[in-house]
C-alpha positions as CSV (number, residue, x, y, z in Angstrom):
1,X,25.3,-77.8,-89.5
2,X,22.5,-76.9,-92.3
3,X,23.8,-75.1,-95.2
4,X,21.6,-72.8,-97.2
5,X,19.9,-75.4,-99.6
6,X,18.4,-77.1,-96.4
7,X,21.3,-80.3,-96.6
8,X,23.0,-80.6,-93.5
9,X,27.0,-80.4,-94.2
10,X,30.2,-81.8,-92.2
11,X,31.8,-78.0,-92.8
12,X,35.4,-77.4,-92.0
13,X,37.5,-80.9,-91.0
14,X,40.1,-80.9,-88.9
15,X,42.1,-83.5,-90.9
16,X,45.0,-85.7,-89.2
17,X,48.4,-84.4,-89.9
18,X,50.3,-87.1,-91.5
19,X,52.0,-88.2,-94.7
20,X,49.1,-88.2,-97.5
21,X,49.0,-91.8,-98.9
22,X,48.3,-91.1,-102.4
23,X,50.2,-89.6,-104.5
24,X,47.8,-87.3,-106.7
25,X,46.5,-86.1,-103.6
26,X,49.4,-85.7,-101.5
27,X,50.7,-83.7,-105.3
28,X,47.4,-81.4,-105.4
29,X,47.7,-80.8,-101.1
30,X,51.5,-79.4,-101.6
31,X,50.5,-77.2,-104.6
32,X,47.7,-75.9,-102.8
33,X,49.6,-75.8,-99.3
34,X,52.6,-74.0,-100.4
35,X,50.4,-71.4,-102.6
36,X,48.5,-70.7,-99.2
37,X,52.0,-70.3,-97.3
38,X,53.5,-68.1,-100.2
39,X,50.3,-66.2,-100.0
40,X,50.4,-66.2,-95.8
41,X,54.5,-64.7,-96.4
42,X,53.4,-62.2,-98.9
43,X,50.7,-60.8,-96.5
44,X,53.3,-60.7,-93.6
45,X,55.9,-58.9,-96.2
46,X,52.9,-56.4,-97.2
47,X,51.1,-55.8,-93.6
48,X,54.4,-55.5,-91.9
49,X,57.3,-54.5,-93.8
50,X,59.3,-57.6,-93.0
51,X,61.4,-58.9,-95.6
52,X,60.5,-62.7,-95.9
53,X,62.0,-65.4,-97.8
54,X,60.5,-68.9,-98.0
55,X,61.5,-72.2,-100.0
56,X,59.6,-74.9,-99.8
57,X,61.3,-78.4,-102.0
58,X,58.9,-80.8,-102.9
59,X,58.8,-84.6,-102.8
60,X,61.2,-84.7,-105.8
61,X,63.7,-82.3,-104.7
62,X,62.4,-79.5,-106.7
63,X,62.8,-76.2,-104.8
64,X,59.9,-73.5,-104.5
65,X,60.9,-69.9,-103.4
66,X,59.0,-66.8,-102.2
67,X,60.8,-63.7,-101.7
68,X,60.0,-60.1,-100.5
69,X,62.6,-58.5,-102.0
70,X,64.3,-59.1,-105.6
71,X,66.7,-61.1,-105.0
72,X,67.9,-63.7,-101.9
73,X,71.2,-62.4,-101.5
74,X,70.1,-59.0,-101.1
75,X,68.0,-60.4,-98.0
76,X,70.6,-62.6,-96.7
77,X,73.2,-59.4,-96.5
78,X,70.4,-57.7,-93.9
79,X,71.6,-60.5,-91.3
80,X,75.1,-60.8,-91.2
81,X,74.3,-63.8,-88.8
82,X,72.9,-65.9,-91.2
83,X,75.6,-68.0,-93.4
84,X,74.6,-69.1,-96.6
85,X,76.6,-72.6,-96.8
86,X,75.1,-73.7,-94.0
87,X,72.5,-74.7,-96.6
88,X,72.2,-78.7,-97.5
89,X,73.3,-78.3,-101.8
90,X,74.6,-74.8,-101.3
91,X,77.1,-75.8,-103.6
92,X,74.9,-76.7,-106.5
93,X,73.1,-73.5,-105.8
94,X,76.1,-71.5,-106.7
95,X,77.1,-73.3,-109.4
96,X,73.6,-72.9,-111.0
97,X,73.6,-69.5,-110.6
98,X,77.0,-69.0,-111.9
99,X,75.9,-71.0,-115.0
100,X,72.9,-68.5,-115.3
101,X,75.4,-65.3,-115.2
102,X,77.2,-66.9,-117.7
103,X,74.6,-67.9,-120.1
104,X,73.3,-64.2,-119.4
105,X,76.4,-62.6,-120.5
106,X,76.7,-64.9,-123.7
107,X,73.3,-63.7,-124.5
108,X,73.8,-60.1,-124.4
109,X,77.2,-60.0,-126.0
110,X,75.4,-61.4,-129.0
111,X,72.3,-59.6,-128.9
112,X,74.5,-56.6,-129.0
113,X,76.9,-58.7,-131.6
114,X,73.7,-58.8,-133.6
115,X,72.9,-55.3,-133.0
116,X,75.9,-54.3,-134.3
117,X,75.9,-56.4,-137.8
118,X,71.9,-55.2,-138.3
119,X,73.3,-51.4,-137.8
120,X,75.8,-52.1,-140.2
121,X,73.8,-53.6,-142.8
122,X,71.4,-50.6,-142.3
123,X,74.5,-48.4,-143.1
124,X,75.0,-49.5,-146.0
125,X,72.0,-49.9,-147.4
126,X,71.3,-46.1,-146.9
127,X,75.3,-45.2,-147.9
128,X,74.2,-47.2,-151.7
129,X,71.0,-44.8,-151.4
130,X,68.5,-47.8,-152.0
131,X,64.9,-47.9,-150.9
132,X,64.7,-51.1,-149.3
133,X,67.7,-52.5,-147.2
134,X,67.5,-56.1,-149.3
135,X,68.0,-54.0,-152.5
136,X,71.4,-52.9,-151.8
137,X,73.3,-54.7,-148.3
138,X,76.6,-53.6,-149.3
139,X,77.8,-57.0,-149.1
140,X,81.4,-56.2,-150.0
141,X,81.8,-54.2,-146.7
142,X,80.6,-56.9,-144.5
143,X,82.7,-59.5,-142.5
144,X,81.5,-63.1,-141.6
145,X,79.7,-62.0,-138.9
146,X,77.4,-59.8,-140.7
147,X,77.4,-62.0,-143.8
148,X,75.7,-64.5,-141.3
149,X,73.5,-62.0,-139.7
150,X,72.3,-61.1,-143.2
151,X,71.7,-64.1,-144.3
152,X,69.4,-65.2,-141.0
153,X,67.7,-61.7,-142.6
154,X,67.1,-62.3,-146.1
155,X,65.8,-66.3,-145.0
156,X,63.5,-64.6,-142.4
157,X,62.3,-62.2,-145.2
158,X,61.6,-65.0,-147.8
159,X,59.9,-67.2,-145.1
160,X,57.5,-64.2,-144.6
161,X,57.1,-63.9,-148.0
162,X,56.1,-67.5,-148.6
163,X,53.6,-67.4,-145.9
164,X,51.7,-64.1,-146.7
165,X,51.5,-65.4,-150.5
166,X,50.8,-69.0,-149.7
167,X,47.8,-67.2,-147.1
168,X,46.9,-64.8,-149.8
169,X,46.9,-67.4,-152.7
170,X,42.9,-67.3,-153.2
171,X,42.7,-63.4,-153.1
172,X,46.0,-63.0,-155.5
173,X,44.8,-65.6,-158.1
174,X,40.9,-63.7,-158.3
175,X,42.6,-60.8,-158.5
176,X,45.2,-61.9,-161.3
177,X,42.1,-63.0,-162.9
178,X,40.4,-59.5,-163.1
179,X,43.5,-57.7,-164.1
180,X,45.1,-60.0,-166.7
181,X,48.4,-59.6,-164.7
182,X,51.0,-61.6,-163.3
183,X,53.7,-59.4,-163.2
184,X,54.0,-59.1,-159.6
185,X,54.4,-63.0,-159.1
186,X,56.6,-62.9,-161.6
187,X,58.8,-60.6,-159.6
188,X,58.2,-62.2,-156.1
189,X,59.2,-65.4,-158.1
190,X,62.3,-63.9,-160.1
191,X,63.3,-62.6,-156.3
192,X,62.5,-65.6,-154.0
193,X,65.0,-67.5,-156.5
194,X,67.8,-65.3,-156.0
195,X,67.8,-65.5,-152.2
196,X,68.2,-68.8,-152.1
């Protein structure tokens, strides 16, 4: 076969089908192999409609899933003839999955825990009528929780500050310079020290 530069080329192989000695390459041939098969299922599940499900584990036991719809349950319910346990580690599926249900509730009860606190510090900032919600928290009407919360805040808000003076250091200075003025260091300074 003569490719286009005039160099005559072995083209497309047909390679023996057998366990790949070395390990980088037999590494690099599943990644590109199972991206090829994903690909192949995704076709099939676009071209035809079919719902497809594939999971592929590697060497190391690490598990590598195509679906076509959201979720494998969902796909599994279409055939009431398939039976899920029948699956070698089934039962470590279902614990890790149960593990990330939990972990998912946790996380939205306290995003909405902190959701809460923030609306309530907001409150009472605009209840004491103050411009900036730092100003005034209303710390007397705030539990533990929001104490915390507030807390996390105000550090946040001092870290910010730091950085944006520290990065603005050379331009502040020149400027201080021109004016004669250091008042507003001053109050940035007077303010970072009662944070803390």
């Amino acid at each position: 076969m003569v490719g286009p530069s005039g160099r005559s080329s072995k083209g497309k192989k047909e390679i023996e089908i057998k366990l790949i000695e070395n390990t980088n390459s037999r590494h690099v041939t599943f990644s590109k192999r199972r991206s090829g098969l994903f690909k192949k299922a995704s076709e099939l599940s676009t071209l035809c409609g079919a719902a497809v499900a594939v999971v592929a584990f590697s060497q190391a036991g690490r598990p590598f899933a195509f679906l076509s719809d959201p979720t494998a349950d969902s796909l599994l319910r279409r055939r009431s003839s398939l039976v899920v346990t029948s699956c070698a580690g089934g039962e470590e599926v279902d614990a890790m999955r149960r593990a990330a249900e939990e972990a998912a509730a946790r996380h939205a009860a306290e995003k909405a825990r902190m959701s809460d606190a923030a609306d309530k510090i907001v409150a009472a900032a605009a209840a004491a009528g103050s411009a900036m919600w730092w100003e005034s928290a209303g710390v007397e009407a705030l539990g533990e929780a929001e104490l915390a919360v507030l807390d996390v805040a105000l550090r946040r808000l001092k870290g910010d500050v730091c950085h944006r003076l520290s990065n603005a250091g050379g331009v502040a200075s020149a400027r201080r310079r021109r004016r004669g003025s250091s008042s507003l260091s001053l109050k940035l300074a007077f303010c970072m020290l009662h944070i803390t």
